[in-house]
XYZ file of C-alpha atoms in Angstrom:
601
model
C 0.568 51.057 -48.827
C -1.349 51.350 -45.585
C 1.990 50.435 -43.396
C 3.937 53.738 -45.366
C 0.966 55.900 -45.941
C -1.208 55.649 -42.589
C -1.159 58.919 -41.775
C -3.160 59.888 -44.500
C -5.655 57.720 -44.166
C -9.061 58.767 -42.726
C -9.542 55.630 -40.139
C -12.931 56.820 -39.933
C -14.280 56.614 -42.853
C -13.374 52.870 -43.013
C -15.269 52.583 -39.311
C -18.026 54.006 -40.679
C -18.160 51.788 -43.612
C -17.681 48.849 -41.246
C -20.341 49.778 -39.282
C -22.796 49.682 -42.242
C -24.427 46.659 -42.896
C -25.618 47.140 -46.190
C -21.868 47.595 -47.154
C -20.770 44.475 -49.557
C -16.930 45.524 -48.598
C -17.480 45.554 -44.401
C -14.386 42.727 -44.150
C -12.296 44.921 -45.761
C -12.786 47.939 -44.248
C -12.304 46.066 -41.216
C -9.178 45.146 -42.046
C -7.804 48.521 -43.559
C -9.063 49.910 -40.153
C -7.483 46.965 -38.077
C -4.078 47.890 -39.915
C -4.586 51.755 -39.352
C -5.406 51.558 -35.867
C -2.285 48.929 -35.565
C -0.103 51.430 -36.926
C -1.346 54.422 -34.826
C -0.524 52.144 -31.561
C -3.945 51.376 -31.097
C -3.770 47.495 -30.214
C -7.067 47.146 -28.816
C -9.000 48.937 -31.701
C -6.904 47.217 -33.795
C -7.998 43.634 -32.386
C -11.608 44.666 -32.555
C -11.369 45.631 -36.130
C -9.366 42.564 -36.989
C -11.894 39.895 -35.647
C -14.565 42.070 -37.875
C -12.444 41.480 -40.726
C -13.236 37.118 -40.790
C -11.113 35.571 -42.814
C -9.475 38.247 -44.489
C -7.386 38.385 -41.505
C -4.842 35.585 -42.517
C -3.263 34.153 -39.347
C -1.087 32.389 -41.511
C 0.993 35.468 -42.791
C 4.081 35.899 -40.832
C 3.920 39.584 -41.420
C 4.753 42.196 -38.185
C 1.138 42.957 -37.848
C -0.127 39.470 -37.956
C 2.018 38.453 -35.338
C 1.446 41.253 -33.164
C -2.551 41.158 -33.621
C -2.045 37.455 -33.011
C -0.514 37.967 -29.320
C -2.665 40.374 -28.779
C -5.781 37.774 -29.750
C -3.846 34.923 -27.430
C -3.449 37.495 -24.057
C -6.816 38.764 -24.421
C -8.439 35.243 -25.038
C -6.479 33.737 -22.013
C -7.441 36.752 -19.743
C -11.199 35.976 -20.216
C -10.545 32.184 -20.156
C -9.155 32.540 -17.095
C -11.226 34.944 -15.119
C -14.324 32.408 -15.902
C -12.542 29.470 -15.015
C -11.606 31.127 -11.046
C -15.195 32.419 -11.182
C -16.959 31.050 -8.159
C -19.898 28.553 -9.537
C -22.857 29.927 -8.953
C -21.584 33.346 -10.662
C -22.596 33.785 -14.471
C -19.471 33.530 -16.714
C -18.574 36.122 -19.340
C -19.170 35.624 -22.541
C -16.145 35.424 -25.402
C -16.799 36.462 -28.723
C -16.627 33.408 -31.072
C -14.946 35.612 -33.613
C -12.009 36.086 -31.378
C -12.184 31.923 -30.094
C -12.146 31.151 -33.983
C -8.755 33.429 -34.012
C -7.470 31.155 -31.191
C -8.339 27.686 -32.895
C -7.027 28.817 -36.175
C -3.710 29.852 -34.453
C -3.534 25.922 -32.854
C -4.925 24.438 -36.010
C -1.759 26.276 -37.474
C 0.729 25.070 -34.623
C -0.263 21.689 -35.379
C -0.141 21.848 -38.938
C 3.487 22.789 -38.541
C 4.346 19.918 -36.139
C 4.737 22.690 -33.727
C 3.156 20.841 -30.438
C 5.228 22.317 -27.436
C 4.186 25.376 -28.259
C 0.458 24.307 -29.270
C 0.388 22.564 -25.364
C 1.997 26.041 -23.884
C -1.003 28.109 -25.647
C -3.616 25.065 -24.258
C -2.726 25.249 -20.909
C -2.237 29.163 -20.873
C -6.024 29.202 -22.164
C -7.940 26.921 -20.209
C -8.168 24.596 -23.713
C -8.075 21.102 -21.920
C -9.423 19.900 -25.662
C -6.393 21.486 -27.197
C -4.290 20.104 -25.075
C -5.254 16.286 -24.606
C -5.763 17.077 -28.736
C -2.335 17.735 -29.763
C -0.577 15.106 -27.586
C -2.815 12.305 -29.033
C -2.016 13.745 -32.495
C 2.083 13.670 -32.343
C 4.608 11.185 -33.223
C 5.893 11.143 -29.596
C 3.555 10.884 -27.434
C 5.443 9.620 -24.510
C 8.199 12.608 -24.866
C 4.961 15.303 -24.957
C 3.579 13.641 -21.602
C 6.544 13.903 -19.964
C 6.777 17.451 -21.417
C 3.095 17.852 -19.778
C 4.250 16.697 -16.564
C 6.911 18.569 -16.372
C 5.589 21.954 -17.153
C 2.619 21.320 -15.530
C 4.498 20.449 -11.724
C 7.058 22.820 -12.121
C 4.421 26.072 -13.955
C 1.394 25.474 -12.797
C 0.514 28.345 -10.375
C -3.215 27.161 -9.958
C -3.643 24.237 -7.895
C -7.279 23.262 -8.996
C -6.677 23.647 -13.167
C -3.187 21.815 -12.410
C -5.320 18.920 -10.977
C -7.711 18.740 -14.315
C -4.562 18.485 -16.045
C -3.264 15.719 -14.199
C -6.481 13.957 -14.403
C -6.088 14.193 -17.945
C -2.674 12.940 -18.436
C -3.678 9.909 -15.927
C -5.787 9.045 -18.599
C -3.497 9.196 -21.172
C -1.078 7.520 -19.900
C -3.471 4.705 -18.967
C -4.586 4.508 -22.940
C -0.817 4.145 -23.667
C -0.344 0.856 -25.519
C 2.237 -0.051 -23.077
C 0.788 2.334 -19.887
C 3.170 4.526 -17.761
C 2.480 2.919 -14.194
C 4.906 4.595 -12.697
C 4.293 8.262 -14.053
C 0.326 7.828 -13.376
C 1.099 7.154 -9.597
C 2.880 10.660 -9.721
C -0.235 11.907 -10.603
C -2.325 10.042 -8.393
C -0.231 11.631 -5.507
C -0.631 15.063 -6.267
C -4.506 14.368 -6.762
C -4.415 12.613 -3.402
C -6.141 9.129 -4.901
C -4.584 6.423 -2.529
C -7.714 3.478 -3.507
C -6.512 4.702 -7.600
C -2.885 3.392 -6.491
C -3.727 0.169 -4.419
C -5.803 -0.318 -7.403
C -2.711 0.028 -9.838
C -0.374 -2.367 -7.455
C -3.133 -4.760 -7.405
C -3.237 -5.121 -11.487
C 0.229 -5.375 -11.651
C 0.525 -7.867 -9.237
C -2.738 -9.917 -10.943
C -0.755 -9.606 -14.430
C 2.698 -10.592 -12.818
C 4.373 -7.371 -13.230
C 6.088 -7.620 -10.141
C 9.313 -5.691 -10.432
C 7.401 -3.250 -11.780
C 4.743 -3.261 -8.143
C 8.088 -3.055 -6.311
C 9.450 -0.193 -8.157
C 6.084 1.815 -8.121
C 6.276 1.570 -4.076
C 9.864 2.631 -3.536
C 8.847 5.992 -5.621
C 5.934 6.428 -3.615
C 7.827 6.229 -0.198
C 10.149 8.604 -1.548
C 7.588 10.963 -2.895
C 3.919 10.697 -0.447
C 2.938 11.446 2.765
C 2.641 9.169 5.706
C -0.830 9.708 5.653
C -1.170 8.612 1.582
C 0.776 5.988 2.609
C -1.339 4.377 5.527
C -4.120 4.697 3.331
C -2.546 2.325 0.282
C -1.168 -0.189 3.204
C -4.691 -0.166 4.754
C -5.999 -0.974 1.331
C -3.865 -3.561 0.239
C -4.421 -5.100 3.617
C -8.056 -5.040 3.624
C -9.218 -5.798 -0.072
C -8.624 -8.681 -1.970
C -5.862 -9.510 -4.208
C -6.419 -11.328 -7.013
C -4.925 -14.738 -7.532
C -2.769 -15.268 -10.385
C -2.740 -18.141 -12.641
C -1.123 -20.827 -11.652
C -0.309 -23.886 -14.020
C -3.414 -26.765 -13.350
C -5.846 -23.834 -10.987
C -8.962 -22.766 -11.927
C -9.639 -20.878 -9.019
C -10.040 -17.207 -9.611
C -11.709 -16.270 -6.631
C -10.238 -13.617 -3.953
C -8.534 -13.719 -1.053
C -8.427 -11.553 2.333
C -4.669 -9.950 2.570
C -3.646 -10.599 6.039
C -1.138 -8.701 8.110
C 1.080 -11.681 9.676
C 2.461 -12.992 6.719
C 6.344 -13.087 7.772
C 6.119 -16.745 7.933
C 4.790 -16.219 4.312
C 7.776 -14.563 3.330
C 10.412 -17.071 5.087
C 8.733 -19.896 2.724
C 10.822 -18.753 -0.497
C 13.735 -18.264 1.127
C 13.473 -22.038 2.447
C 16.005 -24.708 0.923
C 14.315 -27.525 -0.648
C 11.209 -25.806 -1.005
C 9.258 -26.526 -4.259
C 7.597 -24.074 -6.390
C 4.745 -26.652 -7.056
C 4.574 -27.221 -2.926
C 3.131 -23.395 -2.907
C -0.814 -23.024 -3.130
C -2.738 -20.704 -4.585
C -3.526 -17.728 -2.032
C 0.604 -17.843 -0.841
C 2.258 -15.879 -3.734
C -0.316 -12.569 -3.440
C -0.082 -12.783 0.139
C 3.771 -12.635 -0.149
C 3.421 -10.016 -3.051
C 1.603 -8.401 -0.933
C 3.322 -8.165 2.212
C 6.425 -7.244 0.180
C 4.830 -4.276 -1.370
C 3.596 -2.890 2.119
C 7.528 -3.561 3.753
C 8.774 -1.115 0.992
C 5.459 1.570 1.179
C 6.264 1.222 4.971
C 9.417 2.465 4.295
C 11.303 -0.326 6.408
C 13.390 -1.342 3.333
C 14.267 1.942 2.134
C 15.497 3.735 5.381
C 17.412 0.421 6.392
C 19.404 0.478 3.088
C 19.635 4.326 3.435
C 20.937 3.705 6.767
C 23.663 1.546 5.498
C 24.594 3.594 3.087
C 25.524 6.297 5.342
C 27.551 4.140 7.798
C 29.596 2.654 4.941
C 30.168 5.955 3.254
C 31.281 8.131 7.201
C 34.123 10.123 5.863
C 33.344 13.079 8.349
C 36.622 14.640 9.550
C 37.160 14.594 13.643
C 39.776 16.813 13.211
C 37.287 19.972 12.164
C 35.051 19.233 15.160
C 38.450 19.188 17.526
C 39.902 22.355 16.560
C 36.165 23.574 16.677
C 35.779 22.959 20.202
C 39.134 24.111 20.946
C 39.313 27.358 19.553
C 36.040 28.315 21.248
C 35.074 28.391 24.511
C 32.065 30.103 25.045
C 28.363 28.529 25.620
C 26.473 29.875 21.881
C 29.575 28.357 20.649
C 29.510 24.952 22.513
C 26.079 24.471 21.553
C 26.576 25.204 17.577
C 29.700 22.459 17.973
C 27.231 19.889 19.222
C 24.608 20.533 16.353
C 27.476 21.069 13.955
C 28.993 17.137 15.084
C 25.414 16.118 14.965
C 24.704 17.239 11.225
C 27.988 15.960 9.678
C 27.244 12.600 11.208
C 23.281 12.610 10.312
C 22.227 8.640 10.070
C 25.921 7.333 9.977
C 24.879 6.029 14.190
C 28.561 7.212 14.455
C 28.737 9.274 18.109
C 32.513 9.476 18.490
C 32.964 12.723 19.005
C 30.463 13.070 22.117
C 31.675 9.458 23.410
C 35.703 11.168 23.488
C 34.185 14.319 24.957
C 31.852 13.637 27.915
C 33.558 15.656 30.317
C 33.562 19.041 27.468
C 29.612 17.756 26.797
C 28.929 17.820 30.637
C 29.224 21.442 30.641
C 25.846 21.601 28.652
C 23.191 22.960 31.399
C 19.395 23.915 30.939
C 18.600 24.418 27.274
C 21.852 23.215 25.915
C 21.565 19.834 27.703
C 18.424 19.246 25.826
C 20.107 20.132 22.291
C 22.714 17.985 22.921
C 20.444 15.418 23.666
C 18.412 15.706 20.740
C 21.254 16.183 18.400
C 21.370 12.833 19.056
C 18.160 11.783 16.972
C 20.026 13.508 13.974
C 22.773 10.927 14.550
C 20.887 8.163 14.348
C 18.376 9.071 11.797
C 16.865 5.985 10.864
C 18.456 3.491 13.235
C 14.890 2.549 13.982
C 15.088 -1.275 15.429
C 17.371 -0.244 18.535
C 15.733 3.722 18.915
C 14.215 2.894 22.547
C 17.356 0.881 23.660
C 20.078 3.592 22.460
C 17.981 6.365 24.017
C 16.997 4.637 27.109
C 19.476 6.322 29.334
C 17.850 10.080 28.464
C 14.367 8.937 28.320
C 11.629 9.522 31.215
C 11.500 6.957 33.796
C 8.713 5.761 36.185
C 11.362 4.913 39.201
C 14.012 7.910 39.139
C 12.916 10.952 37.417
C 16.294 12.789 35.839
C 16.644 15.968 34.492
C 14.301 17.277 32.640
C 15.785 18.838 30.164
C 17.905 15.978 29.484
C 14.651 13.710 29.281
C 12.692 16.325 27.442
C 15.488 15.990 24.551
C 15.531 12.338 24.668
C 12.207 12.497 23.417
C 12.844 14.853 20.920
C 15.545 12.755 19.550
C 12.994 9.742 19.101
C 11.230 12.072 17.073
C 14.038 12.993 15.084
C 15.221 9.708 14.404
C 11.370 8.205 13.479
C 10.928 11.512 11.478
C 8.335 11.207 8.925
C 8.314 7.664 9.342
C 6.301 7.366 13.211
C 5.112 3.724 13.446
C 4.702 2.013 16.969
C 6.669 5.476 18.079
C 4.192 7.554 18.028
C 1.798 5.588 20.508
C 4.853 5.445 23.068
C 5.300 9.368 22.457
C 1.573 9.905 22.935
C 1.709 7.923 26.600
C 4.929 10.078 27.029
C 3.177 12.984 26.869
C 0.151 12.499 28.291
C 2.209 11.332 31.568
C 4.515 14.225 31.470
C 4.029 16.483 34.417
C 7.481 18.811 33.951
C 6.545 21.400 30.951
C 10.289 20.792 29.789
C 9.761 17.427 29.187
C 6.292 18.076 27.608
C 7.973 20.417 25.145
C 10.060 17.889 23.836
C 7.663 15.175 23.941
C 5.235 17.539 21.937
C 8.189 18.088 19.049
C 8.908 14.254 18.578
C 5.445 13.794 18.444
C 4.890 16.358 15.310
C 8.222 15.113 13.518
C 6.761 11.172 14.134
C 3.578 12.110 13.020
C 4.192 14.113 10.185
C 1.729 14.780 7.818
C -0.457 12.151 9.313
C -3.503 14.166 10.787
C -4.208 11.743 13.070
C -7.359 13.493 15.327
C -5.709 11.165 18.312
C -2.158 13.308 18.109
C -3.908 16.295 17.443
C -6.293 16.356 20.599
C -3.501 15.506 22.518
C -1.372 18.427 21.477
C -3.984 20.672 21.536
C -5.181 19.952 24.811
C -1.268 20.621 25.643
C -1.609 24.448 23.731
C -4.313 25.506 25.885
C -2.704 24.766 29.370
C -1.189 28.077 28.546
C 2.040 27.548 29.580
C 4.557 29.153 27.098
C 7.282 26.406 27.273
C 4.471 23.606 26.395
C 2.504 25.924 24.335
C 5.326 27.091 22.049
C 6.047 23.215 21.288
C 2.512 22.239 20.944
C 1.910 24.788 17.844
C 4.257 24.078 16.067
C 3.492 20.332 16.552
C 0.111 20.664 15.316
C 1.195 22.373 12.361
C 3.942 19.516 11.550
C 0.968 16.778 12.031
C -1.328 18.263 10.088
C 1.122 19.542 7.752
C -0.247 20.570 4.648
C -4.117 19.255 5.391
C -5.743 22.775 5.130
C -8.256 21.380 7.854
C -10.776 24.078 8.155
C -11.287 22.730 11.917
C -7.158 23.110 12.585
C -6.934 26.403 11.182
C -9.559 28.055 13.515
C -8.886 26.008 16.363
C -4.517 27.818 16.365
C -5.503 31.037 14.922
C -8.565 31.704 17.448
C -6.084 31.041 20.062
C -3.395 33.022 18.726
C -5.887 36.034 18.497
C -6.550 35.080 22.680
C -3.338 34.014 24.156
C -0.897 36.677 26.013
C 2.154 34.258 25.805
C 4.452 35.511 22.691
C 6.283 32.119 22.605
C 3.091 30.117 21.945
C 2.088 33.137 19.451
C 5.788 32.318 18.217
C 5.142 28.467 17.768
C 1.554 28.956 16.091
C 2.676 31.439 13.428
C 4.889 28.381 11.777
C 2.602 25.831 12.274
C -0.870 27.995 11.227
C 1.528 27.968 7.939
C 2.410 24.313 7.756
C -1.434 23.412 7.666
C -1.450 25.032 4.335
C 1.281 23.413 2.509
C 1.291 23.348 -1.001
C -2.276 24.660 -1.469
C -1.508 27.529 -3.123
C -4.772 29.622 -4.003
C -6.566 27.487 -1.158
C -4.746 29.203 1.351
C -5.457 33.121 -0.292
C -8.623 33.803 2.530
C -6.914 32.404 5.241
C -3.111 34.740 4.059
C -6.028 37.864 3.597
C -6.628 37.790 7.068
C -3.699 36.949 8.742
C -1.743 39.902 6.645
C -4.966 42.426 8.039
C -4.649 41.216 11.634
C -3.042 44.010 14.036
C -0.465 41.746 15.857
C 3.033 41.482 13.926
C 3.373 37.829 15.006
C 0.078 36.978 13.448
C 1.462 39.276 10.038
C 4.209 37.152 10.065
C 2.526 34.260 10.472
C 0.520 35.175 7.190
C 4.071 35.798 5.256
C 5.113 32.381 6.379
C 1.575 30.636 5.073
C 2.243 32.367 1.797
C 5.551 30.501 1.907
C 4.101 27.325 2.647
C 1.229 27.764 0.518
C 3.111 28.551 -3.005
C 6.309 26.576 -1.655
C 8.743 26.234 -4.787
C 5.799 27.846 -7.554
C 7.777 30.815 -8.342
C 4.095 32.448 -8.254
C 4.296 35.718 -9.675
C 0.974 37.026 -7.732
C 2.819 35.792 -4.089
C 6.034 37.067 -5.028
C 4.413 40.535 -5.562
C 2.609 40.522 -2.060
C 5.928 39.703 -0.238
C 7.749 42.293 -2.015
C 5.032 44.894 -1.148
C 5.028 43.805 2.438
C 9.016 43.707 2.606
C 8.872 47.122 2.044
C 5.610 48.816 3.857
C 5.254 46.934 7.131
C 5.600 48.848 10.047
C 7.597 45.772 11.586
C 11.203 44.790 11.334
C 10.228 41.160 11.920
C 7.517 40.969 9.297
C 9.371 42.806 6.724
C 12.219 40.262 7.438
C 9.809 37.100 7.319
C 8.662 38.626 4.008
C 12.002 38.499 2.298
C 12.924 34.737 3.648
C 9.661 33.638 2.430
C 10.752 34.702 -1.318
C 13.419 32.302 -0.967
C 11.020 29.602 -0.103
C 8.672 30.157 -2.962
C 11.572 30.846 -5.592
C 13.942 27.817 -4.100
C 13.393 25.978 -7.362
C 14.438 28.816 -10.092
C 17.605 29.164 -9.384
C 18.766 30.943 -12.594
C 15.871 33.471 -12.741
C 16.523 34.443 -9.159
């Protein structure tokens, strides 16, 4: 009646009926308002009336208006569930009517009734409703395919970095209550919630119960997927705590033993012929567990199989880089044939090309010389063992000092080929640098130092290439910032931040201001909100280079999100800034943030 006949309805009178509490009938004139208001357009009237209607409003009924009221219920509830939850904490939270929670719960209470759970977790996670959410999982058939689910939507959705951690935390401890637990998913976790001692701990349970393949597996994923910096800090744990000893057949010693680091003669023991399996004491086996669990979280193993890989599976055609170099003849395009050789042989050690060439590669002077230099690092990408020995002839040298630029890109190459993987390097490109007294050289010494170090924060590589920014010398200086940002690379250290940016604000050199506007913006990698003050006030400052800078942190900062609320301040700033090269760093930055949504790009 009401959905033909609105019109003539007098809405009022049922508001004023409502609004009497003597009235025995207030639900239902609730609801004959809720439906007149729905009908005039009035959503938000409507909702109000609606929640004063109790359980006469039947979220069950899959009527038009339900639904509608419904949504309407959901968007509101999540709007208020969210504000409160990025309230600061000392700031009073709004209240939320109970009437309009009840609503909510009914409307899960309904999705699980039906079996409906992706869509229960979607609504949990929209709201805020951690309850709901570790609720429903626990309640399915398939628990393992809803984590998963979780995981997924929650890495790849998430556009709040601090509610995506309580979720993790949460599905850590499901999968730990798992009859059988998910080791290997719970260490994703434990990586995005940056909990190194929570892994060691993992790897040393599953070494204690004899799950070794499974210890092995676990550290291969982690090299693939951590920082060098998580890294180091599960290495320095399994070196320094104890491992428990397993059972062995006729022990009773349970006890704990110091990991030590020299334990290749450990390793040689199993490998012996004759050996006996009895022979071996107690203490050997973790020790050798161990020590083969901190080769692969090294990364030795992986980058040496990688690396033969690659030199197996060289199929690059000479022939394109040939008729490249012949049909051009100009310097720009010299240099793009060098890097262009350089990429199609990355980590195959194959040098060919330059090795037929050398008289066409002499031709390289200043600049050039030290790309094709470097370009050599890209070739040998991993080819760790022999770095110092294959780059001896280009690095610096105590008795006869060569060209600098040619030196400068030697040491860029070892940074390239010990990228995100520095070791021993990085101590050799530290003396390197400190000795350096030609700003050429510096500049590449200050490059292989970042790629070596990447991600590490070490406060030893950082004083050193700060030190190097504030010679103010623009060749050095340009280097140095970006090195800083590539070491501490995604660290959001306070102390980093206003160490580049108040020199960015004080420097006249536009090349350093160059370098520092990437690496301000590699500090906050992946930190999405976390980075919102620091993106305010770059975006305010008066200097374009500094506005760029701030497009470029938004980059970093929501890297791959497809955040809505970034994607809306680059397309404002693509359009309104005053300068070409902000306006232009504002449009490449979309493709950084939307680089994983490929079909809704």
């Amino acid at each position: 009646v009401i959905q033909n006949d609105f019109h003539f309805i007098f809405q009022i009178i049922y508001e004023v009926l409502y609004e009497d509490e003597s009235f025995r009938s207030r639900a239902f004139a609730a609801l004959v308002a809720s439906k007149v208001f729905y009908h005039l357009g009035a959503f938000e009237e409507s909702l109000n009336y609606a929640l004063g209607a109790g359980d006469l409003f039947n979220v069950n009924d899959d009527s038009e208006y339900v639904e509608t009221i419904i949504a309407k219920c959901i968007d509101h509830y999540t709007k208020l569930r969210v504000e409160n939850a990025e309230l600061p904490e000392d700031e009073e939270k709004k209240s939320i009517d109970p009437r309009l929670e009840g609503i909510v719960n009914k409307m899960f209470q309904r999705c699980l009734g039906d079996h409906m759970y992706k869509q229960a977790i979607g609504i949990a996670l929209e709201t805020r409703r951690l309850d709901i959410f570790e609720k429903t999982i626990l309640e399915s058939k398939d628990i393992g395919g809803l984590l998963a689910y979780s995981l997924k939507i929650c890495m790849s959705l998430m556009q709040n970095k601090k509610f995506r951690n309580d979720v993790l935390r949460v599905l850590v401890k499901l999968y730990m209550n798992l009859e059988k637990p998910d080791f290997i998913n719970v260490c994703q976790c434990l990586i995005f919630l940056d909990d190194p001692q929570a892994v060691s701990d993992i790897l040393e349970k599953l070494v204690k119960d004899d799950n070794l393949l499974m210890a092995y597996q676990i550290c291969f994923d982690l090299y693939e997927s951590a920082s060098q910096q998580f890294l180091s800090s599960v290495i320095q744990n399994l070196r320094t705590v104890g491992t428990p000893i397993p059972a062995v057949p006729g022990s009773t010693n349970t006890g704990t033993v110091p990991t030590q680091e020299k334990d290749s003669d450990v390793m040689e023991t199993e490998d012996k012929a004759g050996s006996s399996p009895a022979g071996k004491t107690a203490d050997s086996e973790p020790k050798d567990q161990n020590s083969k669990m901190i080769k692969i979280l090294s990364g030795e193993m992986a980058i040496e199989l990688h690396l033969q890989f690659l030199i197996r599976n060289n199929n690059a055609d000479l022939m394109i880089l040939k008729n490249t170099k012949d049909a051009v003849r100009n310097s720009v395009c010299h240099t793009a044939t060098v890097i262009a050789n350089s990429f199609m042989h990355t980590g195959t050690t194959s040098d060919q090309f330059l090795r037929e060439n050398l008289e066409w590669l002499a031709r390289a002077t200043n600049w050039a010389k030290f790309t094709a230099t470097a370009s050599l690092g890209v070739i040998h990408k991993g080819h760790e063992k022999e770095a110092l020995q294959l780059m001896a002839t280009y690095l610096p040298k105590d008795t006869s000092p060569g060209s600098a630029y040619q030196e400068g890109g030697g040491l860029y190459a070892l940074g390239l080929i010990h990228a995100n993987h520095g070791g021993d390097i990085i101590d050799y490109l530290l003396s390197q640098l400190k000795n350096a007294s030609n700003d050429i050289v510096r500049h590449g010494g200050a490059l292989g130092l970042g790629l070596a170090a990447l991600g590490t924060a070490r406060q030893d590589v950082y004083d050193l290439l700060k030190s190097n920014l504030y010679q103010d010398d623009a060749v050095t200086g340009e280097a140095a910032g970006l090195a800083l940002g590539l070491v501490m690379l995604g660290s959001k250290s306070a102390q980093a931040i206003e160490d580049m940016v108040g020199y960015a604000q004080e420097t006249q050199h536009e090349k350093i201001l160059r370098g520092l506007a990437v690496g301000i913006a590699m500090v906050m990698y992946g930190r999405m909100e976390e980075a919102d003050a620091l993106i305010e006030s770059l975006c305010r400052d008066k200097d374009p280079i500094l506005r760029r800078s701030g497009m470029y942190t938004v980059a970093m900062a929501y890297c791959g999100s497809g955040n809505n609320k970034a994607i809306r301040r680059l397309l404002h700033v693509a359009v309104s800034d005053v300068n070409d090269d902000v306006r232009r760093a504002a449009v490449e930055s979309i493709g950084l943030i939307l680089f994983r949504w490929i079909t809704s790009s």
